[in-house]
PDB file of C-alpha atoms in Angstrom:
ATOM      1  CA  MET A   1      54.419  62.183  62.724  1.00 88.00           C
ATOM      2  CA  THR A   2      57.364  63.764  60.990  1.00 98.00           C
ATOM      3  CA  ILE A   3      60.577  61.794  60.637  1.00 98.00           C
ATOM      4  CA  GLU A   4      63.771  63.761  61.599  1.00 98.00           C
ATOM      5  CA  LEU A   5      66.468  63.245  59.027  1.00 98.00           C
ATOM      6  CA  TYR A   6      70.110  64.207  60.381  1.00 98.00           C
ATOM      7  CA  THR A   7      72.193  64.461  57.303  1.00 98.00           C
ATOM      8  CA  TRP A   8      74.289  66.511  54.925  1.00 97.00           C
ATOM      9  CA  ASN A   9      74.407  66.838  51.163  1.00 96.00           C
ATOM     10  CA  THR A  10      76.331  63.503  50.453  1.00 95.00           C
ATOM     11  CA  PRO A  11      75.481  60.302  48.501  1.00 96.00           C
ATOM     12  CA  ASN A  12      74.480  58.578  51.751  1.00 96.00           C
ATOM     13  CA  GLY A  13      72.203  61.407  52.632  1.00 97.00           C
ATOM     14  CA  ARG A  14      70.509  61.441  49.289  1.00 97.00           C
ATOM     15  CA  LYS A  15      69.735  57.834  49.518  1.00 97.00           C
ATOM     16  CA  ILE A  16      67.438  58.566  52.400  1.00 98.00           C
ATOM     17  CA  SER A  17      65.743  61.749  51.093  1.00 98.00           C
ATOM     18  CA  VAL A  18      64.971  59.864  47.928  1.00 98.00           C
ATOM     19  CA  ALA A  19      63.373  56.959  49.847  1.00 98.00           C
ATOM     20  CA  LEU A  20      61.397  59.159  52.046  1.00 98.00           C
ATOM     21  CA  GLU A  21      60.033  61.072  48.999  1.00 98.00           C
ATOM     22  CA  GLU A  22      59.236  57.950  47.253  1.00 98.00           C
ATOM     23  CA  MET A  23      57.597  56.495  50.230  1.00 98.00           C
ATOM     24  CA  GLY A  24      55.508  59.599  50.915  1.00 98.00           C
ATOM     25  CA  LEU A  25      56.705  59.961  54.384  1.00 98.00           C
ATOM     26  CA  PRO A  26      56.693  63.437  56.045  1.00 98.00           C
ATOM     27  CA  TYR A  27      60.141  64.424  57.303  1.00 98.00           C
ATOM     28  CA  LYS A  28      62.258  67.292  58.150  1.00 98.00           C
ATOM     29  CA  VAL A  29      66.038  67.872  57.492  1.00 98.00           C
ATOM     30  CA  ILE A  30      68.300  68.526  60.348  1.00 98.00           C
ATOM     31  CA  PRO A  31      71.733  69.353  58.955  1.00 98.00           C
ATOM     32  CA  VAL A  32      74.663  68.009  60.348  1.00 98.00           C
ATOM     33  CA  ASN A  33      77.607  70.036  58.847  1.00 98.00           C
ATOM     34  CA  ILE A  34      80.416  67.414  58.438  1.00 96.00           C
ATOM     35  CA  THR A  35      82.719  70.111  57.224  1.00 94.00           C
ATOM     36  CA  LYS A  36      82.548  71.536  60.677  1.00 97.00           C
ATOM     37  CA  GLY A  37      82.867  68.465  62.717  1.00 96.00           C
ATOM     38  CA  GLU A  38      79.172  68.642  63.881  1.00 97.00           C
ATOM     39  CA  GLN A  39      78.954  64.850  63.501  1.00 97.00           C
ATOM     40  CA  MET A  40      81.216  64.517  66.627  1.00 95.00           C
ATOM     41  CA  ALA A  41      78.777  66.463  68.841  1.00 97.00           C
ATOM     42  CA  PRO A  42      77.433  64.363  71.837  1.00 96.00           C
ATOM     43  CA  GLU A  43      73.944  65.006  70.827  1.00 96.00           C
ATOM     44  CA  PHE A  44      74.492  63.523  67.365  1.00 97.00           C
ATOM     45  CA  LEU A  45      76.748  60.505  68.772  1.00 95.00           C
ATOM     46  CA  LYS A  46      73.660  59.420  70.839  1.00 96.00           C
ATOM     47  CA  LEU A  47      71.910  58.818  67.528  1.00 97.00           C
ATOM     48  CA  SER A  48      74.844  57.748  65.495  1.00 97.00           C
ATOM     49  CA  PRO A  49      77.680  56.129  67.615  1.00 93.00           C
ATOM     50  CA  ASN A  50      79.969  55.702  64.534  1.00 93.00           C
ATOM     51  CA  ASN A  51      79.682  59.580  63.899  1.00 94.00           C
ATOM     52  CA  LYS A  52      78.430  59.185  60.417  1.00 95.00           C
ATOM     53  CA  ILE A  53      75.563  60.644  58.632  1.00 97.00           C
ATOM     54  CA  PRO A  54      72.546  59.951  58.084  1.00 98.00           C
ATOM     55  CA  ALA A  55      70.624  59.115  60.989  1.00 98.00           C
ATOM     56  CA  ILE A  56      66.830  59.374  61.497  1.00 98.00           C
ATOM     57  CA  VAL A  57      64.578  59.656  64.300  1.00 98.00           C
ATOM     58  CA  ASP A  58      61.042  58.149  63.978  1.00 98.00           C
ATOM     59  CA  PRO A  59      58.715  59.346  66.574  1.00 98.00           C
ATOM     60  CA  GLU A  60      56.201  56.741  65.545  1.00 97.00           C
ATOM     61  CA  GLY A  61      58.539  53.741  65.651  1.00 97.00           C
ATOM     62  CA  PRO A  62      57.712  50.061  66.438  1.00 96.00           C
ATOM     63  CA  ASP A  63      54.647  49.759  68.842  1.00 95.00           C
ATOM     64  CA  GLY A  64      54.283  53.509  68.477  1.00 95.00           C
ATOM     65  CA  LYS A  65      57.372  54.499  70.376  1.00 97.00           C
ATOM     66  CA  PRO A  66      60.077  56.758  69.070  1.00 97.00           C
ATOM     67  CA  VAL A  67      63.212  55.101  67.618  1.00 98.00           C
ATOM     68  CA  SER A  68      66.364  56.329  66.137  1.00 98.00           C
ATOM     69  CA  ILE A  69      68.309  54.548  63.507  1.00 98.00           C
ATOM     70  CA  PHE A  70      71.872  54.962  61.960  1.00 97.00           C
ATOM     71  CA  GLU A  71      73.616  53.575  58.907  1.00 97.00           C
ATOM     72  CA  SER A  72      72.019  54.243  55.697  1.00 97.00           C
ATOM     73  CA  GLY A  73      71.317  50.645  54.868  1.00 97.00           C
ATOM     74  CA  ALA A  74      69.656  49.971  58.082  1.00 98.00           C
ATOM     75  CA  ILE A  75      67.592  53.048  57.707  1.00 98.00           C
ATOM     76  CA  LEU A  76      66.492  51.972  54.079  1.00 98.00           C
ATOM     77  CA  LEU A  77      65.322  48.478  55.440  1.00 98.00           C
ATOM     78  CA  TYR A  78      63.724  49.940  58.376  1.00 98.00           C
ATOM     79  CA  LEU A  79      61.708  52.294  56.148  1.00 98.00           C
ATOM     80  CA  GLY A  80      60.883  49.561  53.748  1.00 98.00           C
ATOM     81  CA  GLU A  81      59.411  47.473  56.612  1.00 97.00           C
ATOM     82  CA  LYS A  82      57.573  50.522  58.086  1.00 98.00           C
ATOM     83  CA  THR A  83      55.834  51.303  54.792  1.00 98.00           C
ATOM     84  CA  GLY A  84      55.653  48.113  53.062  1.00 97.00           C
ATOM     85  CA  LYS A  85      57.071  49.873  50.027  1.00 98.00           C
ATOM     86  CA  PHE A  86      60.073  49.012  47.862  1.00 98.00           C
ATOM     87  CA  LEU A  87      60.797  45.910  49.983  1.00 98.00           C
ATOM     88  CA  PRO A  88      59.112  42.604  48.766  1.00 97.00           C
ATOM     89  CA  LYS A  89      57.088  40.549  51.112  1.00 96.00           C
ATOM     90  CA  SER A  90      58.337  37.171  50.248  1.00 97.00           C
ATOM     91  CA  LEU A  91      61.912  36.111  51.267  1.00 97.00           C
ATOM     92  CA  SER A  92      62.789  34.782  47.760  1.00 97.00           C
ATOM     93  CA  GLN A  93      62.305  38.397  46.348  1.00 97.00           C
ATOM     94  CA  ARG A  94      63.958  39.857  49.246  1.00 97.00           C
ATOM     95  CA  ILE A  95      67.316  38.157  48.613  1.00 98.00           C
ATOM     96  CA  PRO A  96      68.341  40.094  45.578  1.00 98.00           C
ATOM     97  CA  VAL A  97      67.333  43.373  47.423  1.00 98.00           C
ATOM     98  CA  TYR A  98      69.505  42.315  50.235  1.00 98.00           C
ATOM     99  CA  GLU A  99      72.370  41.341  48.052  1.00 98.00           C
ATOM    100  CA  TRP A 100      72.353  44.536  45.965  1.00 97.00           C
ATOM    101  CA  LEU A 101      72.075  46.838  49.040  1.00 98.00           C
ATOM    102  CA  MET A 102      74.968  44.974  50.646  1.00 97.00           C
ATOM    103  CA  TRP A 103      76.832  45.388  47.335  1.00 96.00           C
ATOM    104  CA  GLN A 104      76.351  48.947  47.505  1.00 96.00           C
ATOM    105  CA  MET A 105      77.250  49.268  51.234  1.00 95.00           C
ATOM    106  CA  GLY A 106      80.388  47.127  50.961  1.00 95.00           C
ATOM    107  CA  GLY A 107      81.665  48.499  47.574  1.00 94.00           C
ATOM    108  CA  PHE A 108      79.842  51.065  45.496  1.00 92.00           C
ATOM    109  CA  GLY A 109      80.196  53.722  48.152  1.00 92.00           C
ATOM    110  CA  PRO A 110      83.501  52.877  50.013  1.00 89.00           C
ATOM    111  CA  MET A 111      85.466  52.721  46.692  1.00 89.00           C
ATOM    112  CA  PRO A 112      84.122  55.737  45.026  1.00 90.00           C
ATOM    113  CA  GLY A 113      84.435  57.571  48.414  1.00 88.00           C
ATOM    114  CA  GLN A 114      88.270  56.906  48.028  1.00 88.00           C
ATOM    115  CA  VAL A 115      88.120  58.497  44.703  1.00 87.00           C
ATOM    116  CA  HIS A 116      86.468  61.428  46.329  1.00 84.00           C
ATOM    117  CA  HIS A 117      89.245  61.593  48.975  1.00 84.00           C
ATOM    118  CA  PHE A 118      92.213  61.258  46.575  1.00 85.00           C
ATOM    119  CA  ILE A 119      90.958  63.523  43.943  1.00 84.00           C
ATOM    120  CA  ALA A 120      90.805  66.293  46.466  1.00 82.00           C
ATOM    121  CA  LEU A 121      94.478  66.073  47.456  1.00 78.00           C
ATOM    122  CA  GLU A 122      96.659  68.867  46.257  1.00 79.00           C
ATOM    123  CA  ASN A 123      99.978  66.970  46.146  1.00 80.00           C
ATOM    124  CA  GLU A 124     100.193  65.133  42.800  1.00 81.00           C
ATOM    125  CA  GLN A 125     102.323  62.354  44.108  1.00 79.00           C
ATOM    126  CA  ASP A 126      99.830  61.674  47.010  1.00 76.00           C
ATOM    127  CA  ARG A 127      96.981  61.645  44.490  1.00 81.00           C
ATOM    128  CA  ALA A 128      98.501  59.441  41.748  1.00 84.00           C
ATOM    129  CA  TYR A 129      98.562  56.005  43.467  1.00 81.00           C
ATOM    130  CA  GLY A 130      95.148  56.386  45.288  1.00 84.00           C
ATOM    131  CA  LEU A 131      93.449  57.532  42.133  1.00 84.00           C
ATOM    132  CA  LYS A 132      94.734  54.792  39.880  1.00 85.00           C
ATOM    133  CA  ARG A 133      93.711  52.075  42.362  1.00 85.00           C
ATOM    134  CA  PHE A 134      90.401  53.435  43.356  1.00 90.00           C
ATOM    135  CA  MET A 135      89.209  54.884  39.861  1.00 90.00           C
ATOM    136  CA  ALA A 136      89.975  51.251  38.572  1.00 92.00           C
ATOM    137  CA  GLU A 137      87.839  49.561  41.171  1.00 92.00           C
ATOM    138  CA  THR A 138      85.137  52.165  40.864  1.00 94.00           C
ATOM    139  CA  ARG A 139      85.002  51.483  37.117  1.00 95.00           C
ATOM    140  CA  ARG A 140      84.929  47.786  37.700  1.00 94.00           C
ATOM    141  CA  LEU A 141      82.026  48.219  40.102  1.00 96.00           C
ATOM    142  CA  TYR A 142      80.106  50.348  37.352  1.00 97.00           C
ATOM    143  CA  GLY A 143      80.736  47.389  34.977  1.00 97.00           C
ATOM    144  CA  VAL A 144      79.296  44.898  37.493  1.00 95.00           C
ATOM    145  CA  LEU A 145      76.182  47.028  37.818  1.00 98.00           C
ATOM    146  CA  ASP A 146      75.946  47.532  33.889  1.00 98.00           C
ATOM    147  CA  ARG A 147      76.007  43.652  33.635  1.00 97.00           C
ATOM    148  CA  ARG A 148      73.403  43.357  36.289  1.00 98.00           C
ATOM    149  CA  LEU A 149      71.007  45.801  34.604  1.00 98.00           C
ATOM    150  CA  ALA A 150      71.275  44.238  31.157  1.00 98.00           C
ATOM    151  CA  GLY A 151      67.557  43.321  30.355  1.00 96.00           C
ATOM    152  CA  ARG A 152      66.404  44.506  33.769  1.00 97.00           C
ATOM    153  CA  ASP A 153      64.664  47.816  34.794  1.00 98.00           C
ATOM    154  CA  PHE A 154      65.907  47.739  38.312  1.00 98.00           C
ATOM    155  CA  VAL A 155      68.729  45.716  40.104  1.00 98.00           C
ATOM    156  CA  ALA A 156      66.432  43.425  42.297  1.00 97.00           C
ATOM    157  CA  GLY A 157      63.231  42.933  40.240  1.00 94.00           C
ATOM    158  CA  ASP A 158      60.771  45.668  41.207  1.00 97.00           C
ATOM    159  CA  LEU A 159      62.062  49.188  42.255  1.00 98.00           C
ATOM    160  CA  SER A 160      63.598  48.647  45.684  1.00 98.00           C
ATOM    161  CA  VAL A 161      65.604  50.281  48.486  1.00 98.00           C
ATOM    162  CA  ALA A 162      68.626  48.673  46.779  1.00 98.00           C
ATOM    163  CA  ASP A 163      68.140  51.076  43.820  1.00 98.00           C
ATOM    164  CA  PHE A 164      67.844  54.072  46.049  1.00 98.00           C
ATOM    165  CA  ALA A 165      71.088  53.131  47.860  1.00 97.00           C
ATOM    166  CA  ILE A 166      72.951  52.563  44.529  1.00 98.00           C
ATOM    167  CA  LEU A 167      71.570  55.772  43.024  1.00 98.00           C
ATOM    168  CA  GLY A 168      72.854  57.806  45.841  1.00 96.00           C
ATOM    169  CA  TRP A 169      76.287  57.053  44.760  1.00 96.00           C
ATOM    170  CA  ALA A 170      75.622  57.049  41.115  1.00 97.00           C
ATOM    171  CA  TRP A 171      74.414  60.511  41.387  1.00 97.00           C
ATOM    172  CA  ARG A 172      78.003  61.429  41.958  1.00 95.00           C
ATOM    173  CA  HIS A 173      79.390  59.816  38.645  1.00 96.00           C
ATOM    174  CA  PRO A 174      80.922  63.137  37.417  1.00 95.00           C
ATOM    175  CA  ARG A 175      82.963  63.317  40.509  1.00 91.00           C
ATOM    176  CA  HIS A 176      84.086  59.509  39.965  1.00 91.00           C
ATOM    177  CA  LYS A 177      85.274  60.749  36.510  1.00 91.00           C
ATOM    178  CA  VAL A 178      82.821  58.060  35.061  1.00 96.00           C
ATOM    179  CA  ASP A 179      80.900  58.934  31.788  1.00 97.00           C
ATOM    180  CA  LEU A 180      77.706  56.918  31.989  1.00 98.00           C
ATOM    181  CA  ALA A 181      77.670  56.527  28.248  1.00 98.00           C
ATOM    182  CA  ASP A 182      80.370  53.926  28.908  1.00 98.00           C
ATOM    183  CA  PHE A 183      77.872  51.851  30.838  1.00 98.00           C
ATOM    184  CA  PRO A 184      74.698  52.217  28.754  1.00 98.00           C
ATOM    185  CA  ASN A 185      72.467  49.908  31.071  1.00 98.00           C
ATOM    186  CA  VAL A 186      73.514  52.088  34.199  1.00 98.00           C
ATOM    187  CA  GLU A 187      72.662  55.200  32.017  1.00 98.00           C
ATOM    188  CA  ARG A 188      69.326  54.015  31.204  1.00 98.00           C
ATOM    189  CA  TRP A 189      68.457  53.079  34.813  1.00 98.00           C
ATOM    190  CA  TYR A 190      69.906  56.218  36.137  1.00 98.00           C
ATOM    191  CA  ASP A 191      67.914  58.403  33.771  1.00 98.00           C
ATOM    192  CA  ALA A 192      64.706  56.417  34.309  1.00 98.00           C
ATOM    193  CA  LEU A 193      65.111  56.947  38.212  1.00 98.00           C
ATOM    194  CA  MET A 194      66.067  60.649  38.012  1.00 98.00           C
ATOM    195  CA  ALA A 195      62.869  61.134  35.878  1.00 98.00           C
ATOM    196  CA  ARG A 196      60.691  59.949  38.782  1.00 98.00           C
ATOM    197  CA  PRO A 197      59.012  62.698  40.644  1.00 98.00           C
ATOM    198  CA  GLY A 198      59.766  61.265  44.173  1.00 98.00           C
ATOM    199  CA  VAL A 199      63.496  60.923  43.270  1.00 98.00           C
ATOM    200  CA  LYS A 200      63.631  64.322  41.999  1.00 98.00           C
ATOM    201  CA  ARG A 201      62.037  65.775  45.024  1.00 98.00           C
ATOM    202  CA  GLY A 202      64.551  63.778  47.121  1.00 98.00           C
ATOM    203  CA  MET A 203      67.507  64.895  45.105  1.00 97.00           C
ATOM    204  CA  ASP A 204      66.287  68.572  45.251  1.00 97.00           C
ATOM    205  CA  ALA A 205      65.751  68.516  48.968  1.00 96.00           C
ATOM    206  CA  LYS A 206      67.923  70.998  50.780  1.00 96.00           C
ATOM    207  CA  LEU A 207      70.056  68.638  52.888  1.00 95.00           C
ATOM    208  CA  ASP A 208      72.798  71.344  53.922  1.00 93.00           C
TER     209      ASP A 208
END
């Protein structure tokens, strides 16, 4: 049964296309053009009441019944549960996956997202304060990630949904004005993930 992925070409959308490819799940993309306000359409709001992409519909959900899920972190956890992949079975091993997934959702997403917002403003006075604040915080978060990856291949032990979540935003590092060479452990992790065939397919998937 094919999962429907309602999304657009954004970091949060890429998290899910990468995960679906890595997990080997069949899916089809249903573009939601956020530049035209399609995320506000009543049909989409039934799936994602917070009018944010991505959302999925799994026609073969729990007990074989269709289910829809919104919020990228929730989608990743659901897919990990569904497939038994990239989500450890033991609670002790899941804890760092949960921690780093929530770190991404709460920080390494919202903060770079503010950089995306302010960098697009034309008025220099409007841009200056926001960029100074959020670029500094974004670089701090890259530093946190760099320290975490010292001596580790992945953020939470084995490759997990937490890595997919973080990768979706690290993918936009040029837009954050961040040179990964400044964060060598992040650069090593990023290059290794981007070399994976499943990740490459997920990054190349047409989402718009």
